[in-house]
Amino acid sequence: MIEASPLFGKILIANRGEIALRVLRACKELGIATVAIHSTADEDAMHVRLADESVCVGPPQARDSYLNIPQILAACEITGADAVHPGYGFLSENARFAEILEAHNVAFIGPSAEHIRIMGDKIEAKRTAEKLGIPVVPGSDGGVSNEITARKVAAEIGYPVLIKAAAGGGGRGMKVARTPDEMPEALATARAEARSSFGDDAVYIEKYLGNPRHIEVQVMGDGQGGSVHLGERDCSLQRRHQKVWEEAPSPIIDGEARARIGGIVADAIATLGYSGAGTVEFLYENGEFYFIEMNTRLQVEHPVTEAITGIDLVIEQIRVAAGHKLSITQQDVAFDGHAIECRINAEDPRTFAASPGRISNYHPPGGLGVRVDSAVYQGYRIPPYYDSLIGKLIVHGRSRQECMMRLRRALDEFVIDGIKTTIPLFRDLVIDEDIAAGQYDIHWLEKRLSADAASDDRTG
Ligand code: ADP
């Protein structure tokens, strides 16, 4: 175990964009020196400008720069960084990276390599969750490698079923089979997609839930018996299994359900000896929670939890990685009001085609309860090599209604010219009746978007 130390001397941030800035801000508040890494395409990036030092780790392609472990390790050595914060994406869930850093006496700000590995294999994660008393989606006991077993499992749990990649992420390698006839093709496609996306064709089968909500629980552990849950986030508004709009608390979870599922999850991570931030994701249908996966890192949507709890998740991550106990107990966690996050992508709001380029005019909204996490600025050129997320608008209000009013106002104020963004989509969503009523499941947005596309075809 790590000896409790006066936090770290210097933290290298192994990421880019808004999350690199987010981590930088926490380091600055703690008085910790920062090192930015960047690719040759990111020389003008805001995270590079704001960090105390920066190191170029390679050419534009992520595999040669932000995923380049030897270069990142060399950057730690050159700068004397004693810890690395991986952000999300890139190397944040790479157990090997965590091990290599530890072997070089550089702390990885995240859970142990062992916990990353268990949760990174979704079959293993589900097994572990079940052992710890977390409710899971009915499905195959482990992997399914042939059609005969697949059909047998599906017949037992009942169609429709979902075939999922063990190494899955980002919604890839997932296929639905609605009838036994659809099984051979669904199994073959899911395996092929899993192989090409993750280099691993192991798949498993789950009951396909018809109209669930995506509800996830934020947890923090210190690996020393301390654990808390910070309530749930509702991330049901998704496009292609990717979250678009997240809110906390969920409009459909009451205090009793929150305390019940939160308690189960917090106990489970204390039993595991889990250290750091984590998110346990569930589907929720007819009053029941079903575990789908655990992410062993900070999530894109963590600010909505910060907004309603007032707890800085990155500062807590840094503290526990330095061997400290959590600064909070469950009794200290109080939920205040409502928060919504909109993920603003550099994309056409109708076709979702990427829209990189130069931002000619930029004016973010402000005022009470408005937070913008972004690394763009006027004149910034968005490189075409990375994720299209360019910013997050997070709005907090005393009630959901106040939050929605404020969000509408903030979206009106937001100006990003020169590229296309998804802001117009959110302007539509914030005035939608179903959303105002909190009535939407994980399919709602896709249905809405295809209806819009059909009406575009008719009129245009
Ligand atoms: P990934 O790691 O690829 O993001 P997840 O297991 O987290 O995969 O699932 C992503 C999304 O896919 C969920 O938020 C939900 O929309 C859908 N999904 C996953 N499992 C099921 C299921 N058993 N039934 C219905 N939808 C599911």
GROMACS .gro file of C-alpha atoms and ligand atoms in nm:
model
  487
    1MET     CA    1   0.000   0.000   0.000
    2ILE     CA    2   0.105   0.355  -0.068
    3GLU     CA    3   0.221   0.552   0.232
    4ALA     CA    4   0.015   0.867   0.288
    5SER     CA    5   0.224   1.153   0.150
    6PRO     CA    6   0.184   1.526   0.128
    7LEU     CA    7   0.009   1.502  -0.211
    8PHE     CA    8   0.229   1.489  -0.521
    9GLY     CA    9   0.503   1.730  -0.630
   10LYS     CA   10   0.425   1.727  -1.000
   11ILE     CA   11   0.145   1.563  -1.197
   12LEU     CA   12   0.169   1.475  -1.565
   13ILE     CA   13  -0.168   1.486  -1.739
   14ALA     CA   14  -0.180   1.213  -2.002
   15ASN     CA   15  -0.466   1.360  -2.199
   16ARG     CA   16  -0.585   1.657  -2.404
   17GLY     CA   17  -0.888   1.881  -2.451
   18GLU     CA   18  -1.137   1.974  -2.183
   19ILE     CA   19  -1.045   1.691  -1.947
   20ALA     CA   20  -0.677   1.790  -1.944
   21LEU     CA   21  -0.790   2.138  -1.839
   22ARG     CA   22  -1.024   1.994  -1.577
   23VAL     CA   23  -0.737   1.803  -1.415
   24LEU     CA   24  -0.504   2.102  -1.445
   25ARG     CA   25  -0.749   2.316  -1.251
   26ALA     CA   26  -0.761   2.069  -0.963
   27CYS     CA   27  -0.379   2.052  -0.954
   28LYS     CA   28  -0.353   2.431  -0.945
   29GLU     CA   29  -0.596   2.453  -0.655
   30LEU     CA   30  -0.386   2.197  -0.468
   31GLY     CA   31  -0.063   2.383  -0.549
   32ILE     CA   32   0.074   2.089  -0.748
   33ALA     CA   33   0.295   2.159  -1.053
   34THR     CA   34   0.163   2.029  -1.387
   35VAL     CA   35   0.306   1.879  -1.702
   36ALA     CA   36   0.102   1.870  -2.022
   37ILE     CA   37   0.177   1.623  -2.296
   38HIS     CA   38   0.074   1.691  -2.652
   39SER     CA   39   0.098   1.572  -3.008
   40THR     CA   40   0.240   1.787  -3.287
   41ALA     CA   41  -0.122   1.869  -3.382
   42ASP     CA   42  -0.188   2.015  -3.036
   43GLU     CA   43   0.096   2.264  -3.003
   44ASP     CA   44  -0.154   2.551  -2.972
   45ALA     CA   45  -0.390   2.369  -2.739
   46MET     CA   46  -0.513   2.538  -2.423
   47HIS     CA   47  -0.393   2.257  -2.194
   48VAL     CA   48  -0.040   2.315  -2.322
   49ARG     CA   49  -0.064   2.689  -2.259
   50LEU     CA   50  -0.196   2.652  -1.906
   51ALA     CA   51   0.036   2.380  -1.779
   52ASP     CA   52   0.363   2.469  -1.604
   53GLU     CA   53   0.560   2.254  -1.847
   54SER     CA   54   0.481   2.062  -2.163
   55VAL     CA   55   0.636   1.779  -2.358
   56CYS     CA   56   0.561   1.682  -2.717
   57VAL     CA   57   0.513   1.305  -2.723
   58GLY     CA   58   0.464   1.239  -3.092
   59PRO     CA   59   0.280   1.295  -3.420
   60PRO     CA   60  -0.097   1.364  -3.446
   61GLN     CA   61  -0.232   1.008  -3.450
   62ALA     CA   62  -0.327   0.913  -3.093
   63ARG     CA   63  -0.154   0.576  -3.114
   64ASP     CA   64   0.175   0.758  -3.173
   65SER     CA   65   0.127   1.027  -2.907
   66TYR     CA   66  -0.145   1.012  -2.641
   67LEU     CA   67  -0.127   0.631  -2.640
   68ASN     CA   68   0.250   0.614  -2.671
   69ILE     CA   69   0.351   0.464  -2.335
   70PRO     CA   70   0.734   0.480  -2.379
   71GLN     CA   71   0.714   0.849  -2.475
   72ILE     CA   72   0.485   0.932  -2.185
   73LEU     CA   73   0.715   0.750  -1.945
   74ALA     CA   74   1.011   0.942  -2.085
   75ALA     CA   75   0.814   1.266  -2.034
   76CYS     CA   76   0.770   1.171  -1.666
   77GLU     CA   77   1.141   1.107  -1.631
   78ILE     CA   78   1.248   1.428  -1.806
   79THR     CA   79   1.015   1.646  -1.600
   80GLY     CA   80   1.037   1.458  -1.270
   81ALA     CA   81   0.660   1.406  -1.250
   82ASP     CA   82   0.573   1.172  -0.964
   83ALA     CA   83   0.215   1.097  -1.069
   84VAL     CA   84   0.007   1.067  -1.386
   85HIS     CA   85  -0.359   1.153  -1.423
   86PRO     CA   86  -0.496   0.974  -1.730
   87GLY     CA   87  -0.829   1.162  -1.764
   88TYR     CA   88  -1.084   0.949  -1.954
   89GLY     CA   89  -1.037   0.758  -2.278
   90PHE     CA   90  -0.679   0.706  -2.407
   91LEU     CA   91  -0.482   0.515  -2.137
   92SER     CA   92  -0.727   0.564  -1.850
   93GLU     CA   93  -0.838   0.201  -1.841
   94ASN     CA   94  -0.512   0.042  -1.949
   95ALA     CA   95  -0.397  -0.186  -1.667
   96ARG     CA   96  -0.057  -0.235  -1.829
   97PHE     CA   97   0.004   0.143  -1.828
   98ALA     CA   98  -0.081   0.159  -1.455
   99GLU     CA   99   0.164  -0.126  -1.388
  100ILE     CA  100   0.444   0.024  -1.593
  101LEU     CA  101   0.410   0.358  -1.413
  102GLU     CA  102   0.414   0.193  -1.071
  103ALA     CA  103   0.723  -0.006  -1.172
  104HIS     CA  104   0.894   0.328  -1.242
  105ASN     CA  105   0.780   0.480  -0.912
  106VAL     CA  106   0.528   0.705  -1.076
  107ALA     CA  107   0.181   0.691  -0.920
  108PHE     CA  108  -0.115   0.621  -1.145
  109ILE     CA  109  -0.410   0.837  -1.035
  110GLY     CA  110  -0.672   0.567  -1.056
  111PRO     CA  111  -0.746   0.222  -0.918
  112SER     CA  112  -0.503  -0.070  -0.905
  113ALA     CA  113  -0.407  -0.249  -1.225
  114GLU     CA  114  -0.587  -0.556  -1.089
  115HIS     CA  115  -0.917  -0.372  -1.051
  116ILE     CA  116  -0.884  -0.212  -1.393
  117ARG     CA  117  -0.825  -0.557  -1.542
  118ILE     CA  118  -1.123  -0.721  -1.369
  119MET     CA  119  -1.364  -0.447  -1.473
  120GLY     CA  120  -1.214  -0.416  -1.823
  121ASP     CA  121  -1.325  -0.769  -1.901
  122LYS     CA  122  -1.701  -0.737  -1.897
  123ILE     CA  123  -1.758  -1.108  -1.835
  124GLU     CA  124  -1.526  -1.100  -1.535
  125ALA     CA  125  -1.679  -0.770  -1.419
  126LYS     CA  126  -2.029  -0.915  -1.425
  127ARG     CA  127  -1.918  -1.221  -1.233
  128THR     CA  128  -1.747  -1.003  -0.972
  129ALA     CA  129  -2.052  -0.776  -0.943
  130GLU     CA  130  -2.279  -1.073  -0.890
  131LYS     CA  131  -2.049  -1.212  -0.619
  132LEU     CA  132  -2.059  -0.874  -0.443
  133GLY     CA  133  -2.439  -0.872  -0.435
  134ILE     CA  134  -2.495  -0.627  -0.720
  135PRO     CA  135  -2.801  -0.715  -0.934
  136VAL     CA  136  -2.701  -0.807  -1.293
  137VAL     CA  137  -2.883  -0.854  -1.627
  138PRO     CA  138  -2.981  -1.221  -1.672
  139GLY     CA  139  -2.754  -1.384  -1.928
  140SER     CA  140  -2.489  -1.640  -2.010
  141ASP     CA  141  -2.261  -1.759  -1.735
  142GLY     CA  142  -1.939  -1.640  -1.896
  143GLY     CA  143  -1.843  -1.630  -2.262
  144VAL     CA  144  -2.028  -1.794  -2.548
  145SER     CA  145  -1.817  -1.930  -2.829
  146ASN     CA  146  -2.055  -2.121  -3.054
  147GLU     CA  147  -2.404  -2.111  -3.196
  148ILE     CA  148  -2.534  -2.413  -3.008
  149THR     CA  149  -2.452  -2.264  -2.667
  150ALA     CA  150  -2.578  -1.925  -2.782
  151ARG     CA  151  -2.916  -2.065  -2.881
  152LYS     CA  152  -2.940  -2.266  -2.561
  153VAL     CA  153  -2.869  -1.961  -2.342
  154ALA     CA  154  -3.109  -1.745  -2.543
  155ALA     CA  155  -3.386  -2.004  -2.514
  156GLU     CA  156  -3.337  -2.010  -2.137
  157ILE     CA  157  -3.345  -1.634  -2.081
  158GLY     CA  158  -3.594  -1.566  -2.363
  159TYR     CA  159  -3.566  -1.354  -2.678
  160PRO     CA  160  -3.474  -1.082  -2.762
  161VAL     CA  161  -3.114  -1.114  -2.646
  162LEU     CA  162  -2.809  -0.894  -2.682
  163ILE     CA  163  -2.468  -1.030  -2.783
  164LYS     CA  164  -2.194  -0.819  -2.630
  165ALA     CA  165  -1.816  -0.804  -2.662
  166ALA     CA  166  -1.628  -0.898  -2.343
  167ALA     CA  167  -1.374  -0.628  -2.424
  168GLY     CA  168  -1.650  -0.387  -2.534
  169GLY     CA  169  -1.661  -0.011  -2.507
  170GLY     CA  170  -1.824   0.280  -2.685
  171GLY     CA  171  -2.120   0.062  -2.782
  172ARG     CA  172  -1.918  -0.141  -3.032
  173GLY     CA  173  -1.948  -0.517  -3.074
  174MET     CA  174  -2.314  -0.528  -2.966
  175LYS     CA  175  -2.584  -0.705  -3.167
  176VAL     CA  176  -2.948  -0.790  -3.093
  177ALA     CA  177  -3.100  -1.125  -3.185
  178ARG     CA  178  -3.480  -1.107  -3.171
  179THR     CA  179  -3.548  -1.466  -3.278
  180PRO     CA  180  -3.349  -1.793  -3.299
  181ASP     CA  181  -3.322  -1.732  -3.676
  182GLU     CA  182  -3.134  -1.408  -3.618
  183MET     CA  183  -2.882  -1.572  -3.387
  184PRO     CA  184  -2.619  -1.700  -3.634
  185GLU     CA  185  -2.576  -1.366  -3.806
  186ALA     CA  186  -2.591  -1.160  -3.485
  187LEU     CA  187  -2.331  -1.383  -3.321
  188ALA     CA  188  -2.099  -1.372  -3.622
  189THR     CA  189  -2.125  -0.993  -3.664
  190ALA     CA  190  -2.077  -0.921  -3.294
  191ARG     CA  191  -1.766  -1.141  -3.291
  192ALA     CA  192  -1.623  -0.988  -3.607
  193GLU     CA  193  -1.683  -0.637  -3.476
  194ALA     CA  194  -1.529  -0.726  -3.140
  195ARG     CA  195  -1.225  -0.871  -3.312
  196SER     CA  196  -1.169  -0.570  -3.533
  197SER     CA  197  -1.239  -0.311  -3.259
  198PHE     CA  198  -1.071  -0.475  -2.961
  199GLY     CA  199  -0.856  -0.757  -3.101
  200ASP     CA  200  -1.059  -1.002  -2.891
  201ASP     CA  201  -1.366  -1.184  -3.021
  202ALA     CA  202  -1.495  -1.312  -2.685
  203VAL     CA  203  -1.867  -1.236  -2.651
  204TYR     CA  204  -2.141  -1.305  -2.398
  205ILE     CA  205  -2.519  -1.295  -2.403
  206GLU     CA  206  -2.762  -1.086  -2.207
  207LYS     CA  207  -3.135  -1.044  -2.194
  208TYR     CA  208  -3.219  -0.744  -2.415
  209LEU     CA  209  -3.419  -0.500  -2.208
  210GLY     CA  210  -3.691  -0.325  -2.409
  211ASN     CA  211  -3.729   0.023  -2.260
  212PRO     CA  212  -3.474   0.073  -1.986
  213ARG     CA  213  -3.317   0.390  -1.855
  214HIS     CA  214  -2.940   0.414  -1.819
  215ILE     CA  215  -2.871   0.494  -1.454
  216GLU     CA  216  -2.518   0.498  -1.319
  217VAL     CA  217  -2.388   0.535  -0.966
  218GLN     CA  218  -2.076   0.741  -0.890
  219VAL     CA  219  -1.852   0.590  -0.625
  220MET     CA  220  -1.522   0.677  -0.459
  221GLY     CA  221  -1.307   0.441  -0.256
  222ASP     CA  222  -0.978   0.487  -0.076
  223GLY     CA  223  -0.864   0.124  -0.072
  224GLN     CA  224  -0.848   0.147   0.307
  225GLY     CA  225  -1.204   0.050   0.384
  226GLY     CA  226  -1.350   0.391   0.302
  227SER     CA  227  -1.615   0.421   0.032
  228VAL     CA  228  -1.901   0.652  -0.054
  229HIS     CA  229  -2.159   0.677  -0.326
  230LEU     CA  230  -2.238   1.017  -0.470
  231GLY     CA  231  -2.579   0.935  -0.608
  232GLU     CA  232  -2.681   0.852  -0.961
  233ARG     CA  233  -2.673   1.010  -1.305
  234ASP     CA  234  -2.937   0.945  -1.567
  235CYS     CA  235  -2.768   0.907  -1.905
  236SER     CA  236  -3.059   0.761  -2.100
  237LEU     CA  237  -3.043   1.017  -2.380
  238GLN     CA  238  -2.803   0.840  -2.613
  239ARG     CA  239  -2.718   0.821  -2.979
  240ARG     CA  240  -2.554   0.500  -3.099
  241HIS     CA  241  -2.509   0.396  -2.736
  242GLN     CA  242  -2.314   0.718  -2.672
  243LYS     CA  243  -2.435   0.959  -2.408
  244VAL     CA  244  -2.556   1.298  -2.526
  245TRP     CA  245  -2.729   1.456  -2.223
  246GLU     CA  246  -2.678   1.354  -1.860
  247GLU     CA  247  -2.857   1.462  -1.547
  248ALA     CA  248  -2.842   1.419  -1.172
  249PRO     CA  249  -3.049   1.319  -0.993
  250SER     CA  250  -3.248   1.098  -1.229
  251PRO     CA  251  -3.604   1.229  -1.267
  252ILE     CA  252  -3.735   0.879  -1.189
  253ILE     CA  253  -3.522   0.765  -0.894
  254ASP     CA  254  -3.647   0.849  -0.546
  255GLY     CA  255  -3.447   0.879  -0.225
  256GLU     CA  256  -3.527   0.525  -0.116
  257ALA     CA  257  -3.408   0.366  -0.445
  258ARG     CA  258  -3.098   0.590  -0.444
  259ALA     CA  259  -3.000   0.492  -0.091
  260ARG     CA  260  -3.064   0.123  -0.166
  261ILE     CA  261  -2.859   0.093  -0.487
  262GLY     CA  262  -2.597   0.343  -0.367
  263GLY     CA  263  -2.552   0.146  -0.046
  264ILE     CA  264  -2.510  -0.184  -0.234
  265VAL     CA  265  -2.248  -0.033  -0.464
  266ALA     CA  266  -2.055   0.152  -0.191
  267ASP     CA  267  -2.040  -0.168   0.018
  268ALA     CA  268  -1.924  -0.366  -0.286
  269ILE     CA  269  -1.632  -0.135  -0.362
  270ALA     CA  270  -1.529  -0.128   0.004
  271THR     CA  271  -1.522  -0.511   0.000
  272LEU     CA  272  -1.316  -0.503  -0.320
  273GLY     CA  273  -1.071  -0.259  -0.161
  274TYR     CA  274  -1.123  -0.033  -0.461
  275SER     CA  275  -0.932   0.293  -0.465
  276GLY     CA  276  -1.027   0.600  -0.668
  277ALA     CA  277  -1.331   0.714  -0.863
  278GLY     CA  278  -1.552   0.463  -1.037
  279THR     CA  279  -1.889   0.444  -1.204
  280VAL     CA  280  -2.116   0.145  -1.180
  281GLU     CA  281  -2.356   0.145  -1.473
  282PHE     CA  282  -2.703  -0.004  -1.462
  283LEU     CA  283  -3.002  -0.038  -1.683
  284TYR     CA  284  -3.320   0.035  -1.490
  285GLU     CA  285  -3.655  -0.107  -1.589
  286ASN     CA  286  -3.979  -0.165  -1.392
  287GLY     CA  287  -3.820  -0.058  -1.067
  288GLU     CA  288  -3.521  -0.297  -1.098
  289PHE     CA  289  -3.153  -0.220  -1.145
  290TYR     CA  290  -2.939  -0.441  -1.370
  291PHE     CA  291  -2.560  -0.399  -1.366
  292ILE     CA  292  -2.402  -0.367  -1.712
  293GLU     CA  293  -2.047  -0.251  -1.645
  294MET     CA  294  -1.810  -0.057  -1.424
  295ASN     CA  295  -1.583   0.220  -1.551
  296THR     CA  296  -1.267   0.249  -1.345
  297ARG     CA  297  -1.197   0.613  -1.420
  298LEU     CA  298  -1.338   0.964  -1.416
  299GLN     CA  299  -1.636   0.995  -1.652
  300VAL     CA  300  -1.711   1.270  -1.903
  301GLU     CA  301  -2.032   1.345  -1.712
  302HIS     CA  302  -1.877   1.372  -1.363
  303PRO     CA  303  -1.953   1.748  -1.337
  304VAL     CA  304  -2.327   1.691  -1.284
  305THR     CA  305  -2.239   1.494  -0.970
  306GLU     CA  306  -2.000   1.769  -0.862
  307ALA     CA  307  -2.276   2.026  -0.915
  308ILE     CA  308  -2.525   1.853  -0.683
  309THR     CA  309  -2.275   1.738  -0.417
  310GLY     CA  310  -2.020   2.022  -0.419
  311ILE     CA  311  -1.743   1.759  -0.410
  312ASP     CA  312  -1.444   1.798  -0.643
  313LEU     CA  313  -1.396   1.446  -0.777
  314VAL     CA  314  -1.053   1.510  -0.926
  315ILE     CA  315  -0.917   1.645  -0.597
  316GLU     CA  316  -1.051   1.334  -0.420
  317GLN     CA  317  -0.888   1.114  -0.686
  318ILE     CA  318  -0.552   1.284  -0.630
  319ARG     CA  319  -0.583   1.256  -0.251
  320VAL     CA  320  -0.657   0.883  -0.246
  321ALA     CA  321  -0.388   0.811  -0.507
  322ALA     CA  322  -0.140   0.975  -0.267
  323GLY     CA  323  -0.249   0.727   0.001
  324HIS     CA  324  -0.490   0.949   0.193
  325LYS     CA  325  -0.826   0.838   0.321
  326LEU     CA  326  -1.137   0.986   0.163
  327SER     CA  327  -1.205   1.331   0.303
  328ILE     CA  328  -1.577   1.249   0.321
  329THR     CA  329  -1.803   0.987   0.472
  330GLN     CA  330  -2.149   0.893   0.346
  331GLN     CA  331  -2.304   1.122   0.610
  332ASP     CA  332  -2.117   1.418   0.461
  333VAL     CA  333  -2.272   1.365   0.118
  334ALA     CA  334  -2.579   1.583   0.067
  335PHE     CA  335  -2.761   1.630  -0.262
  336ASP     CA  336  -2.853   1.981  -0.360
  337GLY     CA  337  -3.081   2.063  -0.652
  338HIS     CA  338  -3.054   1.938  -1.008
  339ALA     CA  339  -2.784   1.946  -1.277
  340ILE     CA  340  -2.782   1.872  -1.651
  341GLU     CA  341  -2.485   1.835  -1.884
  342CYS     CA  342  -2.497   1.875  -2.263
  343ARG     CA  343  -2.206   1.728  -2.459
  344ILE     CA  344  -2.118   1.976  -2.728
  345ASN     CA  345  -1.957   1.810  -3.027
  346ALA     CA  346  -1.802   1.962  -3.336
  347GLU     CA  347  -2.060   1.787  -3.552
  348ASP     CA  348  -2.349   1.868  -3.779
  349PRO     CA  349  -2.654   1.867  -3.546
  350ARG     CA  350  -2.861   1.670  -3.800
  351THR     CA  351  -2.623   1.430  -3.973
  352PHE     CA  352  -2.361   1.414  -3.695
  353ALA     CA  353  -2.083   1.437  -3.954
  354ALA     CA  354  -1.763   1.565  -3.791
  355SER     CA  355  -1.699   1.936  -3.840
  356PRO     CA  356  -1.337   2.020  -3.757
  357GLY     CA  357  -1.199   2.362  -3.845
  358ARG     CA  358  -1.133   2.707  -3.705
  359ILE     CA  359  -1.356   2.871  -3.445
  360SER     CA  360  -1.404   3.224  -3.576
  361ASN     CA  361  -1.615   3.352  -3.288
  362TYR     CA  362  -1.656   3.209  -2.938
  363HIS     CA  363  -1.873   3.330  -2.656
  364PRO     CA  364  -1.957   3.085  -2.376
  365PRO     CA  365  -2.256   3.147  -2.151
  366GLY     CA  366  -2.216   3.248  -1.785
  367GLY     CA  367  -2.416   3.348  -1.483
  368LEU     CA  368  -2.539   3.169  -1.173
  369GLY     CA  369  -2.532   2.791  -1.198
  370VAL     CA  370  -2.359   2.775  -1.537
  371ARG     CA  371  -2.031   2.588  -1.590
  372VAL     CA  372  -1.857   2.540  -1.923
  373ASP     CA  373  -1.577   2.282  -1.938
  374SER     CA  374  -1.400   2.332  -2.267
  375ALA     CA  375  -1.052   2.384  -2.404
  376VAL     CA  376  -1.146   2.581  -2.714
  377TYR     CA  377  -1.102   2.954  -2.770
  378GLN     CA  378  -1.163   3.212  -3.040
  379GLY     CA  379  -0.929   3.142  -3.331
  380TYR     CA  380  -0.863   2.783  -3.219
  381ARG     CA  381  -0.845   2.527  -3.496
  382ILE     CA  382  -1.002   2.193  -3.401
  383PRO     CA  383  -0.775   1.919  -3.530
  384PRO     CA  384  -0.945   1.635  -3.718
  385TYR     CA  385  -0.763   1.355  -3.537
  386TYR     CA  386  -0.949   1.322  -3.208
  387ASP     CA  387  -1.288   1.286  -3.045
  388SER     CA  388  -1.544   1.544  -3.158
  389LEU     CA  389  -1.631   1.654  -2.801
  390ILE     CA  390  -1.529   2.019  -2.776
  391GLY     CA  391  -1.704   2.123  -2.460
  392LYS     CA  392  -1.959   2.048  -2.195
  393LEU     CA  393  -2.226   2.284  -2.070
  394ILE     CA  394  -2.328   2.200  -1.714
  395VAL     CA  395  -2.617   2.385  -1.556
  396HIS     CA  396  -2.732   2.364  -1.196
  397GLY     CA  397  -3.062   2.479  -1.044
  398ARG     CA  398  -3.248   2.432  -0.717
  399SER     CA  399  -3.506   2.218  -0.896
  400ARG     CA  400  -3.518   2.035  -1.227
  401GLN     CA  401  -3.751   2.301  -1.360
  402GLU     CA  402  -3.514   2.583  -1.264
  403CYS     CA  403  -3.227   2.388  -1.416
  404MET     CA  404  -3.415   2.350  -1.747
  405MET     CA  405  -3.502   2.722  -1.757
  406ARG     CA  406  -3.141   2.812  -1.695
  407LEU     CA  407  -3.018   2.560  -1.952
  408ARG     CA  408  -3.247   2.709  -2.215
  409ARG     CA  409  -3.110   3.055  -2.141
  410ALA     CA  410  -2.747   2.932  -2.141
  411LEU     CA  411  -2.791   2.753  -2.475
  412ASP     CA  412  -2.936   3.070  -2.624
  413GLU     CA  413  -2.628   3.262  -2.514
  414PHE     CA  414  -2.373   3.011  -2.644
  415VAL     CA  415  -2.197   3.127  -2.962
  416ILE     CA  416  -1.953   2.905  -3.149
  417ASP     CA  417  -1.906   3.021  -3.509
  418GLY     CA  418  -1.693   2.882  -3.790
  419ILE     CA  419  -1.776   2.515  -3.733
  420LYS     CA  420  -2.096   2.318  -3.684
  421THR     CA  421  -2.184   2.205  -3.333
  422THR     CA  422  -2.459   2.005  -3.162
  423ILE     CA  423  -2.585   2.315  -2.973
  424PRO     CA  424  -2.897   2.342  -3.199
  425LEU     CA  425  -2.990   1.983  -3.105
  426PHE     CA  426  -2.989   2.078  -2.736
  427ARG     CA  427  -3.197   2.388  -2.806
  428ASP     CA  428  -3.462   2.149  -2.943
  429LEU     CA  429  -3.430   1.900  -2.660
  430VAL     CA  430  -3.457   2.155  -2.381
  431ILE     CA  431  -3.805   2.258  -2.499
  432ASP     CA  432  -3.928   1.905  -2.568
  433GLU     CA  433  -4.234   1.794  -2.370
  434ASP     CA  434  -4.115   1.439  -2.301
  435ILE     CA  435  -3.786   1.569  -2.170
  436ALA     CA  436  -3.960   1.835  -1.962
  437ALA     CA  437  -4.166   1.554  -1.811
  438GLY     CA  438  -3.854   1.340  -1.757
  439GLN     CA  439  -4.010   1.068  -1.969
  440TYR     CA  440  -3.750   0.909  -2.190
  441ASP     CA  441  -3.570   0.575  -2.216
  442ILE     CA  442  -3.246   0.476  -2.390
  443HIS     CA  443  -3.419   0.458  -2.731
  444TRP     CA  444  -3.601   0.792  -2.711
  445LEU     CA  445  -3.335   1.006  -2.879
  446GLU     CA  446  -3.271   0.765  -3.169
  447LYS     CA  447  -3.645   0.751  -3.240
  448ARG     CA  448  -3.671   1.127  -3.224
  449LEU     CA  449  -3.371   1.172  -3.456
  450SER     CA  450  -3.502   0.929  -3.716
  451ALA     CA  451  -3.843   1.100  -3.709
  452ASP     CA  452  -3.666   1.435  -3.765
  453ALA     CA  453  -3.463   1.286  -4.052
  454ALA     CA  454  -3.781   1.150  -4.214
  455SER     CA  455  -3.949   1.490  -4.193
  456ASP     CA  456  -3.634   1.655  -4.334
  457ASP     CA  457  -3.660   1.416  -4.631
  458ARG     CA  458  -4.022   1.510  -4.689
  459THR     CA  459  -3.967   1.882  -4.667
  460GLY     CA  460  -3.628   1.906  -4.816
  461ADP     P1  461  -2.018  -0.005  -2.378
  461ADP     O1  462  -1.910  -0.044  -2.283
  461ADP     O2  463  -1.988  -0.043  -2.519
  461ADP     O3  464  -2.060   0.138  -2.363
  461ADP     P2  465  -2.245  -0.096  -2.216
  461ADP     O4  466  -2.256  -0.233  -2.164
  461ADP     O5  467  -2.211   0.012  -2.120
  461ADP     O6  468  -2.144  -0.096  -2.341
  461ADP     O7  469  -2.379  -0.056  -2.288
  461ADP     C1  470  -2.392   0.064  -2.360
  461ADP     C2  471  -2.538   0.091  -2.389
  461ADP     O8  472  -2.596  -0.017  -2.465
  461ADP     C3  473  -2.627   0.104  -2.266
  461ADP     O9  474  -2.624   0.233  -2.210
  461ADP     C4  475  -2.762   0.068  -2.326
  461ADP    O10  476  -2.810   0.177  -2.402
  461ADP     C5  477  -2.729  -0.043  -2.424
  461ADP     N1  478  -2.739  -0.177  -2.361
  461ADP     C6  479  -2.639  -0.246  -2.300
  461ADP     N2  480  -2.682  -0.365  -2.249
  461ADP     C7  481  -2.814  -0.373  -2.278
  461ADP     C8  482  -2.917  -0.471  -2.253
  461ADP     N3  483  -2.893  -0.585  -2.188
  461ADP     N4  484  -3.043  -0.444  -2.298
  461ADP     C9  485  -3.070  -0.328  -2.365
  461ADP     N5  486  -2.978  -0.233  -2.393
  461ADP    C10  487  -2.851  -0.253  -2.351
   0.00000   0.00000   0.00000
